[in-house]
Coordinates of N, CA, C and O in Angstrom, one line a residue:
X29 N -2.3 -16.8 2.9 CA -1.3 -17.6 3.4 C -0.4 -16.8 4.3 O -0.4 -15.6 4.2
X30 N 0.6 -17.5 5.5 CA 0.9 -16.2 6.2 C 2.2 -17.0 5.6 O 2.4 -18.1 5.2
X31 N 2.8 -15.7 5.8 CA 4.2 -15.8 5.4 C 5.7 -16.2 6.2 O 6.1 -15.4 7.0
X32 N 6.5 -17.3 6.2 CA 7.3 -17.9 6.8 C 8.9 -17.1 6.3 O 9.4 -17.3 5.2
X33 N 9.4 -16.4 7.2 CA 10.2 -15.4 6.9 C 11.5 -15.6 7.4 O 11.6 -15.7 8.7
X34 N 12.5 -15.7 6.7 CA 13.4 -15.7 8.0 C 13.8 -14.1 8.1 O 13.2 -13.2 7.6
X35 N 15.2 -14.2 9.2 CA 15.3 -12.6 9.4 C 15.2 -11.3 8.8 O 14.9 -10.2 9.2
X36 N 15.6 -11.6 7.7 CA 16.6 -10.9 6.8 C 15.4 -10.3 5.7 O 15.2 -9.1 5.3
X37 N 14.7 -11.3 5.5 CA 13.1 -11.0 5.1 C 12.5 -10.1 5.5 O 12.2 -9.0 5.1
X38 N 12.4 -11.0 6.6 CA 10.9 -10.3 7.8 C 11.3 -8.8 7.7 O 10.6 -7.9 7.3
X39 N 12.7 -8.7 8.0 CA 13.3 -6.9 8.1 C 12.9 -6.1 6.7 O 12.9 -4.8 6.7
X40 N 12.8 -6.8 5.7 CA 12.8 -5.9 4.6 C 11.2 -5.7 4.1 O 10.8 -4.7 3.5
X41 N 10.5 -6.4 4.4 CA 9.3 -6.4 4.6 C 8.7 -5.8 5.3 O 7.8 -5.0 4.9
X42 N 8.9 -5.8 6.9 CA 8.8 -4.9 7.7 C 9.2 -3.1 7.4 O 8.6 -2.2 7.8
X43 N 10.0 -3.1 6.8 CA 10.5 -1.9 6.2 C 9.5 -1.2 5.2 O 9.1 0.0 5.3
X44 N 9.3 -2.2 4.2 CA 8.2 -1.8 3.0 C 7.0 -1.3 3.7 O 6.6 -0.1 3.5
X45 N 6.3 -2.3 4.7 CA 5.3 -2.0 5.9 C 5.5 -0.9 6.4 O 4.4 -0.3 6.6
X46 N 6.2 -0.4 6.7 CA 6.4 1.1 7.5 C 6.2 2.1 6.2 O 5.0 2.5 6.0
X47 N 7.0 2.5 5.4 CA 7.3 3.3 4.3 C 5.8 3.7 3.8 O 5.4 4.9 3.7
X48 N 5.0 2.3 3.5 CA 3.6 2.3 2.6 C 2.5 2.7 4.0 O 1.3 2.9 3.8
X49 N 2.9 2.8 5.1 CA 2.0 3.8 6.0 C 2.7 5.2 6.4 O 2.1 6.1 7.0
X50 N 3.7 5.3 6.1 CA 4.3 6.7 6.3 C 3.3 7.7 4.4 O 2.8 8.8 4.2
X51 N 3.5 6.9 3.8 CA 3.1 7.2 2.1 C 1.6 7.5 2.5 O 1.2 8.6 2.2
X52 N 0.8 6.6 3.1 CA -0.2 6.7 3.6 C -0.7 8.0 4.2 O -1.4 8.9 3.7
X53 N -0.2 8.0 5.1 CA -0.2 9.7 6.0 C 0.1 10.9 5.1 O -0.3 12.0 5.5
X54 N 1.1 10.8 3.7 CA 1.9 11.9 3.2 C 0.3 12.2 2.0 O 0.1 13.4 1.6
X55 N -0.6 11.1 1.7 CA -1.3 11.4 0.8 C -2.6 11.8 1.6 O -3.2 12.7 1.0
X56 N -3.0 11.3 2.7 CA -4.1 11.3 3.4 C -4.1 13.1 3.8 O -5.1 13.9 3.7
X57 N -2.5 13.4 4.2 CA -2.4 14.5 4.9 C -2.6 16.0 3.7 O -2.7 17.3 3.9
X58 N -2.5 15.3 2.8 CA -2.3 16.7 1.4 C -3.7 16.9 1.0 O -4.1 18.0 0.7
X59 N -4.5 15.3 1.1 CA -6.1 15.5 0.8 C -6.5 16.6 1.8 O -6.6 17.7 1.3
X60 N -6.8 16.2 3.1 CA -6.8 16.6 4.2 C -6.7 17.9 4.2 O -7.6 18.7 4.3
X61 N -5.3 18.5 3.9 CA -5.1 20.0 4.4 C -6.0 20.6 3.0 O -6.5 21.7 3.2
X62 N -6.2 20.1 1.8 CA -7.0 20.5 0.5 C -7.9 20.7 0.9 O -8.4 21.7 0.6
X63 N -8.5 19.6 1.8 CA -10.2 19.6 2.0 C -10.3 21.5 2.9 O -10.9 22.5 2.6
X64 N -9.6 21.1 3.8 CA -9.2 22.6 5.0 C -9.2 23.3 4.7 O -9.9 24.1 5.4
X65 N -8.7 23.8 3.6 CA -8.4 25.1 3.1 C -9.6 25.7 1.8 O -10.1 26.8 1.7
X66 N -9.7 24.3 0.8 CA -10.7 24.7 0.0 C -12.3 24.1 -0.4 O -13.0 24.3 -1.3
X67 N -12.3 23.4 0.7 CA -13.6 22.7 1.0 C -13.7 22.0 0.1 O -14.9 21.5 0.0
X68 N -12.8 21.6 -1.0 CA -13.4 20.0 -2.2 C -12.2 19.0 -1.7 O -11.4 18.9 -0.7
X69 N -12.4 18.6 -2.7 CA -11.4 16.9 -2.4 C -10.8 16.5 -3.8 O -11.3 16.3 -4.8
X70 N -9.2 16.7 -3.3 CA -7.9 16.2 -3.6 C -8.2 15.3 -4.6 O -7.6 14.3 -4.2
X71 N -8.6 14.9 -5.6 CA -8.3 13.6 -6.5 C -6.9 13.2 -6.3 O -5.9 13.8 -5.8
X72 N -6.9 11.8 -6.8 CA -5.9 11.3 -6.8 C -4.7 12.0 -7.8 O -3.7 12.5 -7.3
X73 N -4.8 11.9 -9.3 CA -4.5 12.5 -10.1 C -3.8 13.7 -9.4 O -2.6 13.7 -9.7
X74 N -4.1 14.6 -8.8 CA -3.8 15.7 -8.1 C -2.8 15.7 -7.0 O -2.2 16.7 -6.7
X75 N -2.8 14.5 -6.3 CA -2.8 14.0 -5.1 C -1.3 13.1 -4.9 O -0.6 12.9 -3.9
X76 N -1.0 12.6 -6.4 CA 0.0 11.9 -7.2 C 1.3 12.9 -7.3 O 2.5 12.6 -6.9
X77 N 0.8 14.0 -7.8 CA 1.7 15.1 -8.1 C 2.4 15.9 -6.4 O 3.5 16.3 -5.9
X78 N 1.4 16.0 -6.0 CA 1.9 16.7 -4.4 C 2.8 15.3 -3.7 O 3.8 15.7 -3.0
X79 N 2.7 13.9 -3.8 CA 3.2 12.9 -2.9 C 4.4 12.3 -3.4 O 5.1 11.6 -2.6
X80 N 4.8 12.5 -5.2 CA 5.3 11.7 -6.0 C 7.2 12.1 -5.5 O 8.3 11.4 -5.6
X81 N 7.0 13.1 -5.1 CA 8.5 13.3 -4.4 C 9.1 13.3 -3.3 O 10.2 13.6 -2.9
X82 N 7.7 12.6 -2.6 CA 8.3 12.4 -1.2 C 9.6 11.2 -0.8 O 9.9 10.4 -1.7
X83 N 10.4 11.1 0.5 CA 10.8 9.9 0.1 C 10.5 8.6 0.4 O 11.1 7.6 0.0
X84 N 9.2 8.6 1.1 CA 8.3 7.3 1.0 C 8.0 6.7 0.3 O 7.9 5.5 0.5
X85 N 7.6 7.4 -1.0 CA 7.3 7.7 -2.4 C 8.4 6.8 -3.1 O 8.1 5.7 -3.6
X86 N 9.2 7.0 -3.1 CA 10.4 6.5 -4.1 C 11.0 5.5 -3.5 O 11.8 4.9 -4.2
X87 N 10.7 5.2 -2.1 CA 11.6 4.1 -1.5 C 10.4 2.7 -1.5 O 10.7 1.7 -0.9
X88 N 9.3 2.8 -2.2 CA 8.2 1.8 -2.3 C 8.8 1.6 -4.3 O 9.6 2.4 -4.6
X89 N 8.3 0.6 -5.2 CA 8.3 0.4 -6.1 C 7.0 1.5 -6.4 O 6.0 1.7 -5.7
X90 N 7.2 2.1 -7.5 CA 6.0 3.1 -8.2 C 4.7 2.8 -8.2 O 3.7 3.5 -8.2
X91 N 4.8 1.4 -8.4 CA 3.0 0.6 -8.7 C 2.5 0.9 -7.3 O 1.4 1.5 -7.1
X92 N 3.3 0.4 -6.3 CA 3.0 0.0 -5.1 C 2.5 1.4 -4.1 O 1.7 1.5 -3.2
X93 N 3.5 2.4 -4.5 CA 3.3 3.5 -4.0 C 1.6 4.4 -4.7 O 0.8 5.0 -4.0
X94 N 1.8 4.1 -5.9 CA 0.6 4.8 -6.6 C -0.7 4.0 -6.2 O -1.9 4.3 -6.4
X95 N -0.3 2.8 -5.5 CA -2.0 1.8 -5.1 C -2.1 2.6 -3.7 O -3.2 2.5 -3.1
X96 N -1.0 3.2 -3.2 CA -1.0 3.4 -1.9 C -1.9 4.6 -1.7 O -2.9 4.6 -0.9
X97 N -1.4 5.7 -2.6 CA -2.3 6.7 -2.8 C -3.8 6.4 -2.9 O -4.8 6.6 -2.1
X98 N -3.8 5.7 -4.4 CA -5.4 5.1 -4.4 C -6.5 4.6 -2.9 O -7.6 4.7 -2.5
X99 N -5.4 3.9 -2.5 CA -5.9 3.8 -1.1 C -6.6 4.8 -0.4 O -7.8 4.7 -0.2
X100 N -6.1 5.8 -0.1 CA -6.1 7.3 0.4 C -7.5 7.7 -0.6 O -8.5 8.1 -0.1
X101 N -7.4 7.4 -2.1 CA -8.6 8.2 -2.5 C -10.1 7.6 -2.4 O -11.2 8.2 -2.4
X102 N -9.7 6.0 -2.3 CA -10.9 5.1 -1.5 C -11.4 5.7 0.1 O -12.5 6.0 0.5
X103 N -10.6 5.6 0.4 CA -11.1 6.5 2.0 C -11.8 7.3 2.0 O -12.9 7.3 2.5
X104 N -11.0 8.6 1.3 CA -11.9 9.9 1.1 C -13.1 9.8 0.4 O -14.0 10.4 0.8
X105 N -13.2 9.1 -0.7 CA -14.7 8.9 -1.5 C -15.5 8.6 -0.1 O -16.6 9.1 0.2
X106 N -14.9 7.5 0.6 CA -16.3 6.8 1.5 C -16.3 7.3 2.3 O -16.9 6.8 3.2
X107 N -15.6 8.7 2.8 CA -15.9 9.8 3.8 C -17.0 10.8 3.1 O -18.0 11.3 3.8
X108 N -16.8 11.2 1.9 CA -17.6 11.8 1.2 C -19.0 11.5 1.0 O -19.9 12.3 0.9
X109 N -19.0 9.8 1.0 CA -20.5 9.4 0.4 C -20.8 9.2 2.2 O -21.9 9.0 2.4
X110 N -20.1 9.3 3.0 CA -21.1 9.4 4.3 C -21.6 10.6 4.8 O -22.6 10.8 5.6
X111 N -20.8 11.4 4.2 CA -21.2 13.1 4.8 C -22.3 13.5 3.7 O -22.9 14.5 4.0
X112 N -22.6 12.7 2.5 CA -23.4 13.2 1.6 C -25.0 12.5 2.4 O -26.2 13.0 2.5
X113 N -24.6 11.4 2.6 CA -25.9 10.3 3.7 C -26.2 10.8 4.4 O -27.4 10.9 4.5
X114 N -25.2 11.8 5.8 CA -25.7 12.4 6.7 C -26.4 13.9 6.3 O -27.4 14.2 7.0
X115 N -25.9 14.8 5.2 CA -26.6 15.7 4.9 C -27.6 15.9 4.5 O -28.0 17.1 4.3
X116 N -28.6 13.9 3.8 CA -29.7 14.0 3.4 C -30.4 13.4 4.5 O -31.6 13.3 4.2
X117 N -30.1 13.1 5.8 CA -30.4 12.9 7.0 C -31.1 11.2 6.8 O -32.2 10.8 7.3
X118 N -30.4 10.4 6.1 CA -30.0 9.1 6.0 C -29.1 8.1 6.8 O -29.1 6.9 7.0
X119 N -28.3 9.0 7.4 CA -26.8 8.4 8.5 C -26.7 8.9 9.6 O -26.7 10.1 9.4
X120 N -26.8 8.6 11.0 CA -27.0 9.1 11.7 C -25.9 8.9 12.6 O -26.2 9.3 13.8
X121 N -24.7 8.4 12.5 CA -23.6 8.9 13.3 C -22.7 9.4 12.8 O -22.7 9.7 11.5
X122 N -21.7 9.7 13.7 CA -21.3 11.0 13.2 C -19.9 10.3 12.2 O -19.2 9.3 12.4
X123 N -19.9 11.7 10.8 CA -18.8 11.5 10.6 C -17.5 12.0 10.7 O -17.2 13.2 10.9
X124 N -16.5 10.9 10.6 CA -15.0 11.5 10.7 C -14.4 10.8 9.6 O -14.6 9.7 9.2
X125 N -13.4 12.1 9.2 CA -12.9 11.8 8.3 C -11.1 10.8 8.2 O -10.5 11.0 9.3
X126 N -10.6 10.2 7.5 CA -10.1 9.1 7.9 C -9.1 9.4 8.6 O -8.5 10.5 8.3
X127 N -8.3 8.4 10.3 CA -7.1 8.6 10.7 C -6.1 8.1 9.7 O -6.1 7.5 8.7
X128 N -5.0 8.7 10.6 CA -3.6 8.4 10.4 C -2.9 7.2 10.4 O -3.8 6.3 10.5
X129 N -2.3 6.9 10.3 CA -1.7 5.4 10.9 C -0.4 6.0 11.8 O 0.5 6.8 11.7
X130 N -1.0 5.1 12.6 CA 0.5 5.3 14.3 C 1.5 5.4 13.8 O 1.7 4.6 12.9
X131 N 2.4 6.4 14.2 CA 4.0 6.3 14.5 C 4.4 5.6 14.0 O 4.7 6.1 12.9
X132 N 4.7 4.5 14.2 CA 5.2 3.3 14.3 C 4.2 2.0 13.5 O 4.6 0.8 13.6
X133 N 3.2 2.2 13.0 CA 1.9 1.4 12.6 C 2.7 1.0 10.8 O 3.3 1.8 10.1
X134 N 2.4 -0.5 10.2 CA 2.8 -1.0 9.3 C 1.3 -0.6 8.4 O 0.2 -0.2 8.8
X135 N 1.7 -0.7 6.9 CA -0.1 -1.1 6.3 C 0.1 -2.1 5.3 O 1.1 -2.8 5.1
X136 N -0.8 -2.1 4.9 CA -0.7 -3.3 3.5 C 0.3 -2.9 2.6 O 0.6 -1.7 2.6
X137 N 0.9 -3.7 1.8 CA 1.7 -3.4 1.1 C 1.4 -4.1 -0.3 O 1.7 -5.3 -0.5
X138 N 0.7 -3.3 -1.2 CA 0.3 -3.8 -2.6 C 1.0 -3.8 -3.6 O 1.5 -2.7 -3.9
X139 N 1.2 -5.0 -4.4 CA 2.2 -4.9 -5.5 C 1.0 -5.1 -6.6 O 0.0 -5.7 -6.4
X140 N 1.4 -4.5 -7.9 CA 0.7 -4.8 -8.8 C 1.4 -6.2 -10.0 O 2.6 -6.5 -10.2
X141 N 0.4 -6.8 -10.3 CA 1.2 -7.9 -10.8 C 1.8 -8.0 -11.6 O 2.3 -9.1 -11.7
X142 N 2.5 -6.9 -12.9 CA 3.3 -5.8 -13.4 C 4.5 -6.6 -12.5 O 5.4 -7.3 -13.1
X143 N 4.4 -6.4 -11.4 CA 6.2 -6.0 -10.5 C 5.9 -7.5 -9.8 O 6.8 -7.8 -8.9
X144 N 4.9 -8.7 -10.0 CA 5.0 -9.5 -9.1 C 5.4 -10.7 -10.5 O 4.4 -10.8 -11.3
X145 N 6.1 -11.2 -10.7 CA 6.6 -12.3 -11.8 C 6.8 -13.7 -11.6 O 7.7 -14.2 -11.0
X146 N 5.9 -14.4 -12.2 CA 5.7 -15.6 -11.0 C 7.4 -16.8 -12.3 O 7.4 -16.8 -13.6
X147 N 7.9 -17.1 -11.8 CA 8.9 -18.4 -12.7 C 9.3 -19.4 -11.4 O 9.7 -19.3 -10.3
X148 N 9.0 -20.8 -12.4 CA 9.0 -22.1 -11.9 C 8.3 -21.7 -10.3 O 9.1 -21.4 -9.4
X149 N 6.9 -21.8 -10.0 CA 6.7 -22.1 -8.9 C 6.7 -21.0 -7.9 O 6.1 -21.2 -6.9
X150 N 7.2 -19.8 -8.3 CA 8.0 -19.0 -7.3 C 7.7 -17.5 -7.8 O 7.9 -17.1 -8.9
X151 N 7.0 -16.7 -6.8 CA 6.7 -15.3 -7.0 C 8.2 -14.3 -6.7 O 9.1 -14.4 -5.8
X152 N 8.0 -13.6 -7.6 CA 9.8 -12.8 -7.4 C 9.1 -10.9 -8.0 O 8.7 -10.4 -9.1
X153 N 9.3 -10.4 -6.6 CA 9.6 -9.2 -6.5 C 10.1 -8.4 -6.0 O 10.5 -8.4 -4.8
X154 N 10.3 -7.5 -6.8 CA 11.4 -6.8 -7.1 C 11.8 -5.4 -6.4 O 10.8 -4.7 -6.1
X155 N 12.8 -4.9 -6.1 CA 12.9 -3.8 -5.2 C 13.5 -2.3 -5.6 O 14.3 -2.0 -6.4
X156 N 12.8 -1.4 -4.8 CA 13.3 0.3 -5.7 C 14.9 0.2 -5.6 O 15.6 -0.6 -4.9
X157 N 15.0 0.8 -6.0 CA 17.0 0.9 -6.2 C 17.2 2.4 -5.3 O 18.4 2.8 -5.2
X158 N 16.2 3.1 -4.7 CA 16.6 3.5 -3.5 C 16.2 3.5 -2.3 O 16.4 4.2 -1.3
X159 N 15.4 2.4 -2.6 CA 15.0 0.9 -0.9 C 16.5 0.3 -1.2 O 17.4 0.7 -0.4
X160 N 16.8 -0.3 -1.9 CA 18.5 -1.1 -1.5 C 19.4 -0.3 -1.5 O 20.4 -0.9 -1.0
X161 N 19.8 1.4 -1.8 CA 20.5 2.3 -1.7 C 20.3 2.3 -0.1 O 21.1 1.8 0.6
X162 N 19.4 2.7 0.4 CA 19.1 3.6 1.8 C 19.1 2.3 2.9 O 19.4 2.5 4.1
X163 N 18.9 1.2 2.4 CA 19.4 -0.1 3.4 C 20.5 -1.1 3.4 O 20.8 -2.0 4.2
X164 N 20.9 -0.7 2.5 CA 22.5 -1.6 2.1 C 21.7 -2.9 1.8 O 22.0 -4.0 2.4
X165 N 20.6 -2.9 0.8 CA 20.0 -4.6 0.5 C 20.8 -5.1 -0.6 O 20.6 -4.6 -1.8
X166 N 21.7 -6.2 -0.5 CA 21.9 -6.9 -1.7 C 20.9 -7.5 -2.4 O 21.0 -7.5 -3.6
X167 N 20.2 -7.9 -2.0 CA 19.0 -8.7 -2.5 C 18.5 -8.2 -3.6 O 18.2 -7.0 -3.6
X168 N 18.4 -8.8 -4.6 CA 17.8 -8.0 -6.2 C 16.1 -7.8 -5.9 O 15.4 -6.9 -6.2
X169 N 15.6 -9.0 -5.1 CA 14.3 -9.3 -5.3 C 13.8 -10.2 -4.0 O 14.5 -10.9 -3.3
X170 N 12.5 -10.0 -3.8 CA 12.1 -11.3 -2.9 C 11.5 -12.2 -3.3 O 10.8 -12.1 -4.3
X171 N 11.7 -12.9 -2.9 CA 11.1 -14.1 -3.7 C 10.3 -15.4 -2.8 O 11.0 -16.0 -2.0
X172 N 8.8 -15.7 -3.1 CA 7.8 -16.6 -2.4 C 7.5 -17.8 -3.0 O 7.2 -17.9 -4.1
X173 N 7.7 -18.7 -2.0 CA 6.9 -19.6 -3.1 C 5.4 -19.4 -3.2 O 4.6 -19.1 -2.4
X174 N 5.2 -19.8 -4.5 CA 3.8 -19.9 -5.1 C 3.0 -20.9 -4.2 O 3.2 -21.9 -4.8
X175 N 2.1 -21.1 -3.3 CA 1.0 -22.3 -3.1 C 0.6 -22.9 -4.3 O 0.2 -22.2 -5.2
X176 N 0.8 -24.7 -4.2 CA 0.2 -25.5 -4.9 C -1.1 -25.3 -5.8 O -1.1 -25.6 -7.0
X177 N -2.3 -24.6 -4.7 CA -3.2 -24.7 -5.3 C -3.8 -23.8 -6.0 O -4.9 -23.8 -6.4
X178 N -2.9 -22.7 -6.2 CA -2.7 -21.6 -7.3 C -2.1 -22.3 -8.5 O -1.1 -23.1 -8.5
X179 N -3.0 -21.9 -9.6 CA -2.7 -22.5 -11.0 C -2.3 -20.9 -11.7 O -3.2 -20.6 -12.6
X180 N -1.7 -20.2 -11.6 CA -2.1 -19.2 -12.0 C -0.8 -18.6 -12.9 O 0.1 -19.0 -12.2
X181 N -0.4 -18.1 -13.6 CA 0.8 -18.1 -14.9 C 1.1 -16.2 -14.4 O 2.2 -15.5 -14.3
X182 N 0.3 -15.9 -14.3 CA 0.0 -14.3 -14.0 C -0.6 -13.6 -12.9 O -1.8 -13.7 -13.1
X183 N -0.5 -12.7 -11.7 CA -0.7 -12.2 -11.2 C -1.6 -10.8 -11.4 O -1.2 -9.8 -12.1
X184 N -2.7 -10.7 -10.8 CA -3.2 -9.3 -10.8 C -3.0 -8.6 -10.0 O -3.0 -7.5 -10.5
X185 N -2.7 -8.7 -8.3 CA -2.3 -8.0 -7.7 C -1.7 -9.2 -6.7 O -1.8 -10.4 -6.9
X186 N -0.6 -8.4 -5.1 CA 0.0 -9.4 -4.7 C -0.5 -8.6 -3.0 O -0.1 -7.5 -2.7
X187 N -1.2 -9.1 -2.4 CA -0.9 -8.4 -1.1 C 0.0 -8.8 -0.1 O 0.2 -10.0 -0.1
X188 N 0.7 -8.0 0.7 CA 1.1 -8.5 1.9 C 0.8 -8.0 3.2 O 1.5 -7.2 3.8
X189 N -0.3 -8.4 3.6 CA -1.1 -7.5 5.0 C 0.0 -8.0 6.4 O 0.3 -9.1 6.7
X190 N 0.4 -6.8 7.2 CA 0.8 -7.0 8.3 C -0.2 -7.6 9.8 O -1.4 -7.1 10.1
X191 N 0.4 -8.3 10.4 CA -0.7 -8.9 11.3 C 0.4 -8.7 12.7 O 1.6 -8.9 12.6
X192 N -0.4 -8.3 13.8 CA 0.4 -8.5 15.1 C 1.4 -7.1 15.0 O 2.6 -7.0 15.3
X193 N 0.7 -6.3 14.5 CA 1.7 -5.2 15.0 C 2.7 -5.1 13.9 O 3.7 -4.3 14.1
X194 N 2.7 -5.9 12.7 CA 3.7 -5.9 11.9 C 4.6 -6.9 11.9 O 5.2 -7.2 10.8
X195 N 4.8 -7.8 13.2 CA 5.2 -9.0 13.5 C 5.6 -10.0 12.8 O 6.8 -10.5 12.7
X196 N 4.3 -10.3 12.0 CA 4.2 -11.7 11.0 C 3.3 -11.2 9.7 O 2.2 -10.7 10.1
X197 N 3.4 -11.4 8.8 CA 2.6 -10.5 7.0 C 2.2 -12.1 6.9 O 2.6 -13.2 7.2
X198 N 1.0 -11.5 6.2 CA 0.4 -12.6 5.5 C 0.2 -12.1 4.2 O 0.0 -10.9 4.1
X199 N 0.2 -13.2 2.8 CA 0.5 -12.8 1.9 C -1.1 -13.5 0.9 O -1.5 -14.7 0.8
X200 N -1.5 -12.3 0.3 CA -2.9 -12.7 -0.9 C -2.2 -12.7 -2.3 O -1.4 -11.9 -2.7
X201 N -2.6 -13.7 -3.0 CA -2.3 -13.4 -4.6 C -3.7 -13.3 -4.8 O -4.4 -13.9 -4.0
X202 N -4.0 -12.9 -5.7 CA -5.1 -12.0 -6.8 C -4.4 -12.5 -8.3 O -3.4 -12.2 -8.9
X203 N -5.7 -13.5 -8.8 CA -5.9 -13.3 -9.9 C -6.5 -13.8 -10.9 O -7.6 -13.6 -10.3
X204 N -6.9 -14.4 -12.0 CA -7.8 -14.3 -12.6 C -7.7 -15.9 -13.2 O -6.8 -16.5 -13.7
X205 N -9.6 -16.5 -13.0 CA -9.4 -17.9 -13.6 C -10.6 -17.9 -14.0 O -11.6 -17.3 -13.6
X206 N -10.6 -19.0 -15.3 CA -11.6 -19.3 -16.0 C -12.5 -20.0 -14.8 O -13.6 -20.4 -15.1

């Protein structure tokens, strides 16, 4: 569904979008210099502890920041399982290992459904208390409506993918039906 935002939104969302690709780069880049220095790979677990004090880190909600990581260890696994294809001479172009996101580049922004609370109709999540410190947000929470054709009491995960440069988010709910 894409998401109808007015300003005040769009900006705080946009914000989250930025933070969860700057988080992005802070976990990618710690794998990365690990891999450089000792030729294995960063688990996440590992990877958690080097990122967990950044301030990207703490200005995302904890779930959101820790899927963000995960992200980072999905990449590297499928950088791994292609350098393992190319070294059995199965893959034949070349590999690289994952970029960055631009300067300025938004990413997905994953909530887990823990932090996504769906009441009357209406999805309401919730914000770090030093994302509303570092922005002057009054806003306790954001809050979406639910689509109709979601029957769903519970959330498993909540996405908000950036489209157009960060422009306009479109939003997935994830979750579970008989």
């Amino acid at each position: 569904n894409r998401l109808k935002l007015n300003p005040a939104k769009l900006d705080i969302i946009q914000k989250l979008a930025y933070h969860s690709a700057r988080l992005y780069n802070v976990g990618l880049y710690s794998v990365r210099q690990y891999f450089f220095e000792n030729d294995s790979y960063l688990n996440y677990a590992k990877n958690y502890h080097c990122c967990k004090d950044n301030e990207n880190y703490k200005l995302l909600l904890s779930d959101s920041a820790q899927q963000v990581l995960k992200l980072v260890e999905r990449d590297m696994k499928s950088f791994f399982a292609l350098l393992r294809l190319k070294q059995a001479g199965k893959y034949s172009a070349k590999v690289r290992l994952p970029n960055y996101k631009g300067k300025e580049e938004s990413a997905i922004i994953l909530i887990q459904g823990r932090s996504a609370r769906i009441k009357k109709g209406f999805v309401h999540i919730g914000l770090s208390k030093s994302f509303k410190e570092k922005y002057q947000i009054e806003l306790k929470e954001l809050v979406f409506k639910l689509p109709k054709n979601i029957e769903a009491t519970k959330l498993q995960e909540l996405r908000i993918i950036p489209l157009f440069g960060g422009k306009e988010f479109e939003i997935e709910f994830v979750y579970k039906k008989e």
